[in-house]
Coordinates of C-alpha atoms in Angstrom, one line a residue:
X201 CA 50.1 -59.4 143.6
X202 CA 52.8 -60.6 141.0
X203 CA 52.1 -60.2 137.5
X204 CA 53.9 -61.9 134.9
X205 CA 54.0 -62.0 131.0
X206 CA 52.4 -64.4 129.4
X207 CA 53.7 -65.5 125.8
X208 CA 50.2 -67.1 125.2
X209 CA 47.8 -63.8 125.6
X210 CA 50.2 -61.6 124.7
X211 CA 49.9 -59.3 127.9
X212 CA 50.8 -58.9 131.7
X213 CA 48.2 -61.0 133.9
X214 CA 48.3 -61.3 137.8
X215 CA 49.5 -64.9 138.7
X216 CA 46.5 -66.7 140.1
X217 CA 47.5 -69.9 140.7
X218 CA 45.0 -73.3 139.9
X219 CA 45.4 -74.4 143.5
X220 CA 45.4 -71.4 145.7
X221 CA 49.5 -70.7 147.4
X222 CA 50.7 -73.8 144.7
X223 CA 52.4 -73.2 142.1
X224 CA 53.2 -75.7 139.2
X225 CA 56.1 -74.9 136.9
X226 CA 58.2 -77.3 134.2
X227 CA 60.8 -75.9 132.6
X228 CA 62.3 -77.6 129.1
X229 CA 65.7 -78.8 130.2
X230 CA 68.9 -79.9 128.5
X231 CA 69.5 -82.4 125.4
X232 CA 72.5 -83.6 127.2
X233 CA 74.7 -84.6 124.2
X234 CA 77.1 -81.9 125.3
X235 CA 78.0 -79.5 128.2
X236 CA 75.3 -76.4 127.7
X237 CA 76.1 -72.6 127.0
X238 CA 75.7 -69.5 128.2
X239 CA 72.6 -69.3 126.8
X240 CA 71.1 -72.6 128.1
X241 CA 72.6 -71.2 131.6
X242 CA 70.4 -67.7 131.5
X243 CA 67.4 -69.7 130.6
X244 CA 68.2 -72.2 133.6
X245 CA 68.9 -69.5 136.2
X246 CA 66.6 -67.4 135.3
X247 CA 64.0 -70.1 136.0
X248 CA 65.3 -71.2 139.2
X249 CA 65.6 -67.0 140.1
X250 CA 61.4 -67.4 139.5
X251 CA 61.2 -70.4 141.2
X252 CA 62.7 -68.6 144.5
X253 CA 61.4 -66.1 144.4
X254 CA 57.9 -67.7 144.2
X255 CA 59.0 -69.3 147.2
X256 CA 60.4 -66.3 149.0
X257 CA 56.4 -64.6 148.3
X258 CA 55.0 -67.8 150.2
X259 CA 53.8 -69.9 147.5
X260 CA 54.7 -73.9 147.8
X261 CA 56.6 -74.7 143.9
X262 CA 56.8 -77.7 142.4
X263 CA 59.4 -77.6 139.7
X264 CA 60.2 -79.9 137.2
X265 CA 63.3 -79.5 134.7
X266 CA 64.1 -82.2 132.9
X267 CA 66.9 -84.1 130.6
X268 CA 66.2 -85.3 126.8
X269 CA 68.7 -88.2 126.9
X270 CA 67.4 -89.8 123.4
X271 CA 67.8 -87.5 120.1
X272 CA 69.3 -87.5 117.3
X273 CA 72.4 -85.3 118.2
X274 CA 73.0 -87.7 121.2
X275 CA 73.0 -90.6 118.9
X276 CA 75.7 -89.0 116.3
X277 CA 77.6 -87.7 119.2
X278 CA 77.7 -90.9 120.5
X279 CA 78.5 -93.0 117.6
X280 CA 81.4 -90.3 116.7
X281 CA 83.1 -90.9 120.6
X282 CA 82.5 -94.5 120.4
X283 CA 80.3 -95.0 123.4
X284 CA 76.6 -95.4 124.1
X285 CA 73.9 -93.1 124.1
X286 CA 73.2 -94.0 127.4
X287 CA 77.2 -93.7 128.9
X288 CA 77.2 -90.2 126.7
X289 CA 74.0 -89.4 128.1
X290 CA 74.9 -89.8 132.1
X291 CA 78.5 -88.2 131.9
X292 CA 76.6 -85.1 130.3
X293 CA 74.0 -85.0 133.0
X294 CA 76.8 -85.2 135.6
X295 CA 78.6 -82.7 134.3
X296 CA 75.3 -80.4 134.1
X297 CA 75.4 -80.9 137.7
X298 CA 78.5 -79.6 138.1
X299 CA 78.0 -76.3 135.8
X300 CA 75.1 -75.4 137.4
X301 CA 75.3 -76.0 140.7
X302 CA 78.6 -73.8 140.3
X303 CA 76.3 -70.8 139.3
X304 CA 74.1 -71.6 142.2
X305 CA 71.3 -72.9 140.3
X306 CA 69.6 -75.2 142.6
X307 CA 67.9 -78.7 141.5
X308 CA 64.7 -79.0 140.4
X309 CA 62.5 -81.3 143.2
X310 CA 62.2 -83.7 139.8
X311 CA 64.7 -84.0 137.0
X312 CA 62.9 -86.8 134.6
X313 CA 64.8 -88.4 132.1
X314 CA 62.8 -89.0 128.5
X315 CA 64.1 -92.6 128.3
X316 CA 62.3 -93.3 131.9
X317 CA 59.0 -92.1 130.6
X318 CA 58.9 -94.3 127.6
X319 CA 55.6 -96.1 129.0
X320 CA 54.0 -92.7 130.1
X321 CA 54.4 -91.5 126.2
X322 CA 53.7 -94.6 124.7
X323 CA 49.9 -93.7 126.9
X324 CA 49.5 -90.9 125.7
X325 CA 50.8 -91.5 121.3
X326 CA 47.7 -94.4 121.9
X327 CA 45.8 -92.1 123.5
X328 CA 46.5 -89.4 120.5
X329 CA 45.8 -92.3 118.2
X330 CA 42.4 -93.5 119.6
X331 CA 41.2 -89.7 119.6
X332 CA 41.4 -89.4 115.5
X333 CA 44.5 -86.4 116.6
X334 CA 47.6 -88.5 115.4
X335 CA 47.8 -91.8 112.6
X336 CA 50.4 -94.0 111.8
X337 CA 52.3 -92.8 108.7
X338 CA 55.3 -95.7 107.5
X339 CA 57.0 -96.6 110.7
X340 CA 56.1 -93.4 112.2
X341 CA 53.2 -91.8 114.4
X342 CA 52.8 -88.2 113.5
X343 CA 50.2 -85.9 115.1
X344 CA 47.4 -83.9 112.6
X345 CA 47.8 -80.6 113.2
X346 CA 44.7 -80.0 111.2
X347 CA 42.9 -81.8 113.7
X348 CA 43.8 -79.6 116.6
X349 CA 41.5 -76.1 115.9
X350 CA 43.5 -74.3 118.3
X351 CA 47.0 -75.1 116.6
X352 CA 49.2 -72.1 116.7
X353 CA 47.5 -70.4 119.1
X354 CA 51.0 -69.6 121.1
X355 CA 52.2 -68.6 118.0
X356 CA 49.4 -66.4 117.5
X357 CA 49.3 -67.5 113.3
X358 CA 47.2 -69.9 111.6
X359 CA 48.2 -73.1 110.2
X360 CA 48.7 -71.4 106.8
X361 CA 50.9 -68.5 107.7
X362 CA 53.3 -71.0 109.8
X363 CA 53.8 -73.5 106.7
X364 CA 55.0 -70.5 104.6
X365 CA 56.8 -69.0 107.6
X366 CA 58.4 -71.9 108.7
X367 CA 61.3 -74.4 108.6
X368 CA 59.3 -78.0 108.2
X369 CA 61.1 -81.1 108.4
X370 CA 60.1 -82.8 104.6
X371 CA 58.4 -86.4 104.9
X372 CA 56.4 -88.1 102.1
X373 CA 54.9 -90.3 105.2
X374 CA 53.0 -87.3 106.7
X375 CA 49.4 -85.5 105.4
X376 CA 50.6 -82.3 106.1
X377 CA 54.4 -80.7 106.3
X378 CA 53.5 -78.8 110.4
X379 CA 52.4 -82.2 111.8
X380 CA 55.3 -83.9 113.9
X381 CA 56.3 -87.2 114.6
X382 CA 55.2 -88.9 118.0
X383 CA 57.1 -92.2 117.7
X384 CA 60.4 -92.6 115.2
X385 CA 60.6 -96.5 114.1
X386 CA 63.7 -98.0 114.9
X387 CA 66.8 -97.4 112.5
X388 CA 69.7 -100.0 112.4
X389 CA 71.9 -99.4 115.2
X390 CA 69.8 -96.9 117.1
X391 CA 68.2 -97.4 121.0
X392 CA 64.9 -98.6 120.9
X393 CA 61.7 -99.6 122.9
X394 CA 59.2 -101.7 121.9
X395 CA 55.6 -100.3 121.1
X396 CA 52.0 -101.2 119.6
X397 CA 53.1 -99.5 116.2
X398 CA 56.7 -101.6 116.0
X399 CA 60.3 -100.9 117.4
X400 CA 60.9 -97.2 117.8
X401 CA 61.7 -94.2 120.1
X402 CA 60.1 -90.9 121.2
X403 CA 60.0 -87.6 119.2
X404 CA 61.2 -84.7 121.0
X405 CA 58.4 -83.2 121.8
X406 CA 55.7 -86.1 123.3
X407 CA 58.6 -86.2 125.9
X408 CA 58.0 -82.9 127.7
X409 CA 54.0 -83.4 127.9
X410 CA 54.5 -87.2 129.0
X411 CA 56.8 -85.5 132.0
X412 CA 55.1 -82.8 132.6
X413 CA 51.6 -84.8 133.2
X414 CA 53.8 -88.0 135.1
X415 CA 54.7 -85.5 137.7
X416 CA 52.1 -82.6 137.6
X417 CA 48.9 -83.3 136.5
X418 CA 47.1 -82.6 132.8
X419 CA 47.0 -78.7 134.1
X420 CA 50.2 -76.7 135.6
X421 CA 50.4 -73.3 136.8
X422 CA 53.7 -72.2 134.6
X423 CA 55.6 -73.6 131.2
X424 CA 58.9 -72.0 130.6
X425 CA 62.0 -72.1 128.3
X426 CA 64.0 -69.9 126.0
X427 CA 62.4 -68.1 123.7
X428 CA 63.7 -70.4 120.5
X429 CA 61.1 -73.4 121.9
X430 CA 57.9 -71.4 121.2
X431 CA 57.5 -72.4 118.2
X432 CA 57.7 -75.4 117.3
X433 CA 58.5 -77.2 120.9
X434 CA 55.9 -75.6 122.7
X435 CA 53.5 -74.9 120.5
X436 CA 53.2 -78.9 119.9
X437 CA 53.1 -79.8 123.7
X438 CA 49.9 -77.4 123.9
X439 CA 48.5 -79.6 120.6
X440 CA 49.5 -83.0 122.2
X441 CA 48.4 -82.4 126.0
X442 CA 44.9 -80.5 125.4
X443 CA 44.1 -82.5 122.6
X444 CA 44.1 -85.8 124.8
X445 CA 43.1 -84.2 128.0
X446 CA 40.5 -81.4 126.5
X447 CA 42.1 -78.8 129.4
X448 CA 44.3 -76.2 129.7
X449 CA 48.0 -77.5 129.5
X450 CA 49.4 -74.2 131.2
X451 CA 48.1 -71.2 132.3
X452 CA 51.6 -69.2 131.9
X453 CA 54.1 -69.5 129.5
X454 CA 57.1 -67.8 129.9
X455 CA 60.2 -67.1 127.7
X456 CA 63.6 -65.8 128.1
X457 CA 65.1 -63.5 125.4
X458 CA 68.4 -64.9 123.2
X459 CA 71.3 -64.0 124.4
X460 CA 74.2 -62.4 121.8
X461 CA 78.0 -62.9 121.8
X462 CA 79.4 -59.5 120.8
X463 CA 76.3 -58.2 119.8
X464 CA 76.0 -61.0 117.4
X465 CA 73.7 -64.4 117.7
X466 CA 75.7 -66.9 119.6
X467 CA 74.8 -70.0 117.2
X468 CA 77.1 -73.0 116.1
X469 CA 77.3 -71.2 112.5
X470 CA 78.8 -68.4 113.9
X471 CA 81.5 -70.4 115.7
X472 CA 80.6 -68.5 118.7
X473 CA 78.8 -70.6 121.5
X474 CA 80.5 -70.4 124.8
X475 CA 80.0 -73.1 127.0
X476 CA 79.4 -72.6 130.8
X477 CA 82.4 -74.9 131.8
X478 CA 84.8 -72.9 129.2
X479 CA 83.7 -69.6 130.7
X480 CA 83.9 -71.0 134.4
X481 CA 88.0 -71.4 134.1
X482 CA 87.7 -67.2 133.4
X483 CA 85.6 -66.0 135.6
X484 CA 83.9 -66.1 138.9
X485 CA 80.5 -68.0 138.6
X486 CA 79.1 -65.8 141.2
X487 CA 79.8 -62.9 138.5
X488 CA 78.4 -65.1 135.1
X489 CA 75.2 -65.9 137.9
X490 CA 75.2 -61.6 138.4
X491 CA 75.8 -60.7 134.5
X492 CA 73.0 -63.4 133.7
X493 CA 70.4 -61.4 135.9
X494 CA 71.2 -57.9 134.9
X495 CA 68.8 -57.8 132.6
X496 CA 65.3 -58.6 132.3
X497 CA 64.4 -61.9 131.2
X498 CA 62.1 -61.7 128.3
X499 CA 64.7 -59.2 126.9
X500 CA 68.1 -60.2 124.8
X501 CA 71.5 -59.7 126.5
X502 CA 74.9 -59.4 124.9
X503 CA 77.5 -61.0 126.5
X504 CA 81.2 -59.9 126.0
X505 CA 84.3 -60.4 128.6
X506 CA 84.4 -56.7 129.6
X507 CA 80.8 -57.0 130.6
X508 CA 81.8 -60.3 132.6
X509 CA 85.1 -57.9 133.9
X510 CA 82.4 -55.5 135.0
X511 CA 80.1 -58.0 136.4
X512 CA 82.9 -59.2 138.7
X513 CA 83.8 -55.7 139.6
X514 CA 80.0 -55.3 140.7
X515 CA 80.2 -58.6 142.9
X516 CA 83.1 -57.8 144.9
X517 CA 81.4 -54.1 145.6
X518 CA 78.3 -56.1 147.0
X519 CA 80.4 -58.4 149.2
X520 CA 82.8 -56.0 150.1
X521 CA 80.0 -53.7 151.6
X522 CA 78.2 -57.0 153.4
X523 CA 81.9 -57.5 154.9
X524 CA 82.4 -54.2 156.5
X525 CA 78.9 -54.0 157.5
X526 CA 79.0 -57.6 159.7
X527 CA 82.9 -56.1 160.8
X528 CA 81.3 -52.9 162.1
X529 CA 78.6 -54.8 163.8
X530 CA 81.2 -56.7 165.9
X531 CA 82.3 -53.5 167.2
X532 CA 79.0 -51.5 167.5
X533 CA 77.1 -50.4 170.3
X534 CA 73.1 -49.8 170.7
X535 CA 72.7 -46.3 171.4
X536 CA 69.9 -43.7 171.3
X537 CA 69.2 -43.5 167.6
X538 CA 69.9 -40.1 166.5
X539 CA 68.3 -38.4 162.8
X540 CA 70.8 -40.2 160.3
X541 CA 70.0 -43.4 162.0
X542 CA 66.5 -43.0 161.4
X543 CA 66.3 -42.0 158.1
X544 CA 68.8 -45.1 157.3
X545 CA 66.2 -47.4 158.6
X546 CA 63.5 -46.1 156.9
X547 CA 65.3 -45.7 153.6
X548 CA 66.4 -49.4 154.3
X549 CA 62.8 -50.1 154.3
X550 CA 61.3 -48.3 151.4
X551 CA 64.5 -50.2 149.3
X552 CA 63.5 -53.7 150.4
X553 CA 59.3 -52.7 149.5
X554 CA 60.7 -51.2 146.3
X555 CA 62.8 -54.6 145.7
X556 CA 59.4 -56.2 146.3
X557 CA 57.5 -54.2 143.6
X558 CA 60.4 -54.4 141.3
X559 CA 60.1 -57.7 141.5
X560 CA 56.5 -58.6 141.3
X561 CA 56.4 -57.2 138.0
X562 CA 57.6 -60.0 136.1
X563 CA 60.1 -60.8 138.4
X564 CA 62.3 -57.4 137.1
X565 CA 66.1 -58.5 137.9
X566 CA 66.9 -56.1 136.7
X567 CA 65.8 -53.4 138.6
X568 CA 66.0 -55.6 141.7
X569 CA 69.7 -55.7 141.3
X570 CA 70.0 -52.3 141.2
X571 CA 68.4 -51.4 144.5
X572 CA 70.4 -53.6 145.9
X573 CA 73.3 -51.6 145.0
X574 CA 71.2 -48.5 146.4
X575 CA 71.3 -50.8 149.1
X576 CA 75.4 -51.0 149.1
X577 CA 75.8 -47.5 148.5
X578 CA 73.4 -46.5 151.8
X579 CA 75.6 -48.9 153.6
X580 CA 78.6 -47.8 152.7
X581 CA 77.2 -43.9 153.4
X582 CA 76.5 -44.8 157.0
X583 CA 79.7 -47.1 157.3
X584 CA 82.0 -43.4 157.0
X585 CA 80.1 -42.1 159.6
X586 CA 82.3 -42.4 162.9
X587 CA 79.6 -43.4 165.1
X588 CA 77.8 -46.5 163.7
X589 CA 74.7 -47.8 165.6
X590 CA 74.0 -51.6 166.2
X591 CA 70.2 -51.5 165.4
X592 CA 71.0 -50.0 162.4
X593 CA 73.2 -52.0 161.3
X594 CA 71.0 -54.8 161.8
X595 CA 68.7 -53.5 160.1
X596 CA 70.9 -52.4 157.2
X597 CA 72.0 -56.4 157.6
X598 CA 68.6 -57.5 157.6
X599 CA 67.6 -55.6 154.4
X600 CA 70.6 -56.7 152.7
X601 CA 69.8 -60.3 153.0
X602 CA 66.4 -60.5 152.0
X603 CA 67.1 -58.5 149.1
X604 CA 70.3 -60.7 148.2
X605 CA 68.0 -63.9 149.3
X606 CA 67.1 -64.7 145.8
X607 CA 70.1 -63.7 144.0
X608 CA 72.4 -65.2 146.0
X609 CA 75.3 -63.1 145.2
X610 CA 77.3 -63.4 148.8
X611 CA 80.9 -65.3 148.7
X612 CA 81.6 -68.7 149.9
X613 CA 85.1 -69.1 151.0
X614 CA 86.1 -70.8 148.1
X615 CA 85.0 -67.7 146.2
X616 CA 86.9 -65.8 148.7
X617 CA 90.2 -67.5 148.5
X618 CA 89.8 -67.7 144.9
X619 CA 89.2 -63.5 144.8
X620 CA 92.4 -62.7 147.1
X621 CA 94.5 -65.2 144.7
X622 CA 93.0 -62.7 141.6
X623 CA 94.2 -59.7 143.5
X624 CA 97.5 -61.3 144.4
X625 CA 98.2 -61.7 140.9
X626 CA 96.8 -58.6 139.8
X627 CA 99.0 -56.8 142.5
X628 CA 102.4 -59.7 141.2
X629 CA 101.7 -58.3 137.4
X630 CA 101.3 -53.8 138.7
X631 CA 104.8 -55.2 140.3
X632 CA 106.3 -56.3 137.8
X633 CA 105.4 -53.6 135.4
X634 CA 106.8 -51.1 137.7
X635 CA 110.1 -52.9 137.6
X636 CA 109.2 -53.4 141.6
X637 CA 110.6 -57.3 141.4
X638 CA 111.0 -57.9 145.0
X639 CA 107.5 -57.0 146.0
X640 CA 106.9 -59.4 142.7
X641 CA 108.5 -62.3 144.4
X642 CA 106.8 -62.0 147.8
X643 CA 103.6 -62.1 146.7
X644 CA 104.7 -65.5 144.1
X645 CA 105.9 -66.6 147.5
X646 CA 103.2 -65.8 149.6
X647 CA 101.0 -67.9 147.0
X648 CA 103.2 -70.4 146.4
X649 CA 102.9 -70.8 150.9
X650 CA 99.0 -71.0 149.6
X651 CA 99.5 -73.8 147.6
X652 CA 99.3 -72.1 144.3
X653 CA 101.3 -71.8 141.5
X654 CA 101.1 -69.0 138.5
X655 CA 101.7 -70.4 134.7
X656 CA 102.6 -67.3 132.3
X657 CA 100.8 -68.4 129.3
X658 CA 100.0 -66.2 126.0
X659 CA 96.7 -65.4 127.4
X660 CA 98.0 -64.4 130.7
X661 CA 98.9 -65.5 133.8
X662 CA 96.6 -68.4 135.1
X663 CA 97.0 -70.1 138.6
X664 CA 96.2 -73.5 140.3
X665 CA 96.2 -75.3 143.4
X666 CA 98.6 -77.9 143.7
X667 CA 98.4 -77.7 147.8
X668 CA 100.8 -76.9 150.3
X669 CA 104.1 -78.7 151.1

């Protein structure tokens, strides 16, 4: 049985799904008026890392992420570059595409964009409206907090504590400072749709419940984002989905802890956000995917580059190990299994039950990553021995890969060329160092035969293809 945190009660619950094997999970996605950062990326993996493994325990998910394309900072972004929301708003959600799907994080089976659901909201504001739960305030529709009972409950503080505890946007339109706007009336110059209250566009939040209903239903299974959206993102989808439905939005919701740059909070003050596609011309992705999920989710992670360096000194110790293993299985034969092949099968089994447990309690990366380097280190145990067996080494093979299944930490061979070039240059600079020049030029001419050329800049040396003659 998996159990899982839930932000809303407080404790650990066993996952029972609404529809029994179904599982029904949105996740807040990007406002995509810029490439996203290392924190967006933990919050996106991390959620697709649940949504496999759901899938890996037999359950049927249905995941929806999706892309605010209308907001506030698209429309200053896009006035400062001189294009359209809209043209800003597609290259950004190409170029999300790209940045993910270079730290493996799969699509989501729906990806809605806000300004495609404008009818879907516009329901559900009227809806809002014609219930007594939102009013028309200037050119505005804002929702009455006060009329929701249960307001805060994800919060877990009444409507008095949050007003004193909180940041509230100041607007002599609106009864009380904690209710939020539904509908913006149009300003000069900005995108707009027409409506039954005038020319306008969404508010940020009606746009997750409008997509979350259009594509799952007034009830899901799981609601997820970073741990910033509780309040007062989430906390207004719950107002604005049970107060026109009268049922549970979500069961589950789930969020993932900040994450700290040098153990200080990566934030736009600080100067200090790191962007995905930044880090990506560094470092492996298959190490920033690995450094992402070495801790738990719900808890806060400080990033620096020697725990990246570290991260990519842990990958290639996983993929070296799987390498030698399939080598030695070319070569292997299936003899009588003897004691040490028995007990490397069982303790092959008790890792991947462990990995299981791990696992099912909250979905622990955590401590699922480190049996899999248990994993690697029985492997690499048996590998010394001069007599390797073939069903063993199956079975070491089989273990390894439904462990690795959901993190997905085994090289392509992109990764692989682009691991040997490291080493090449790693080995060029030793070289050099040690006054050794000619094994220094052989290995700038065995690149250079690769295609690849080395640039000595103040940061280092960097490399890229330019393709072979």
């Amino acid at each position: 049985m998996i159990k899982l945190y839930n932000s809303l009660t407080k404790r650990v619950e066993e996952l029972q799904p609404v529809n029994e094997g179904k599982i029904k999970m949105y996740v807040c996605g990007p406002t995509v008026y810029n490439y996203f950062h290392i924190g967006n990326a933990r919050t996106f993996l991390m959620f697709d890392v649940i949504r496999q493994y759901l899938k890996q325990r037999g359950y049927e998910v249905t995941y929806v992420q999706n892309f605010t394309d209308i907001d506030d900072k698209l429309i200053v972004k896009a006035n400062e570059l001189g294009i359209t929301v809209k043209e800003l708003a597609e290259e950004m959600i190409i170029k999300y595409f790209e940045d993910a799907r270079a730290l493996r994080i799969k699509d989501a089976d729906f990806h809605p964009k806000a300004t495609e659901t404008i009818d879907e909201i516009i329901k559900i504001i009227q809806g809002l409206i014609d219930k007594g739960l939102a009013y028309i305030g200037g050119k505005d529709v804002f929702f009455d907090t006060e009329k929701f009972k249960e307001y805060g409950k994800l919060s877990g503080q009444n409507l008095e504590k949050l007003e004193v505890g909180s940041r509230v946007e100041v607007d002599v339109n609106k009864k009380n400072p904690l209710d939020f706007v539904l509908w913006k009336g149009a300003k000069p110059g900005e995108p707009k749709w027409e409506s039954p209250w005038g020319e306008g566009r969404p508010g940020w939040h009606i746009e997750c419940s409008a997509m979350s209903k259009k594509h799952l239903g007034e009830t899901i299974d799981i609601h997820g984002g970073g741990e910033d959206l509780a309040f007062p993102h989430h906390e207004n989808e719950i107002a604005q989905s049970e107060g026109l439905s009268g049922k549970t939005f979500a069961k589950y919701w789930l969020h993932v802890g900040f994450l700290q740059i040098d153990n200080k909070k990566m934030s736009k003050s600080e100067g200090n956000s790191l962007m995905v596609r930044d880090l990506r011309q560094k470092f492996s992705p298959l190490a920033i995917r690995l450094f992402l999920m070495s801790g738990h989710y719900r808890n806060p992670i400080n990033f620096s580059e020697e725990l990246l360096q570290g991260a990519q000194r842990s990958l290639e110790r996983i993929n070296t190990a799987y390498d030698n293993l399939n080598y030695a299985i070319n070569s292997a034969t299936e003899d009588e299994l003897d004691l040490i092949d028995k007990e490397t099968i069982t303790k092959a089994d008790e890792l991947v039950e462990k990995y299981f447990r791990v696992m099912d309690d909250d979905f622990n990366t955590a401590d699922g990553l480190s049996v899999l380097f248990e994993l690697v280190r029985e492997i690499n145990i048996y590998l010394q021995r001069e007599r390797n067996n073939l069903l063993v080494l199956n079975h070491l093979r089989t273990a390894f890969e439904k462990i690795n299944q959901v993190f997905d930490l085994l090289w392509g061979k992109e990764e692989q060329l682009n691991t040997e070039i490291e080493r090449l240059i790693e080995e060029r600079q030793q070289a050099r160092k040690a006054k050794n020049f000619k094994r220094a030029d052989e290995i700038r001419d065995q690149l250079l035969s690769m295609g690849i050329i080395l640039e000595d800049t103040k940061n280092g040396v960097r490399w890229k293809f330019v393709g072979k003659e």
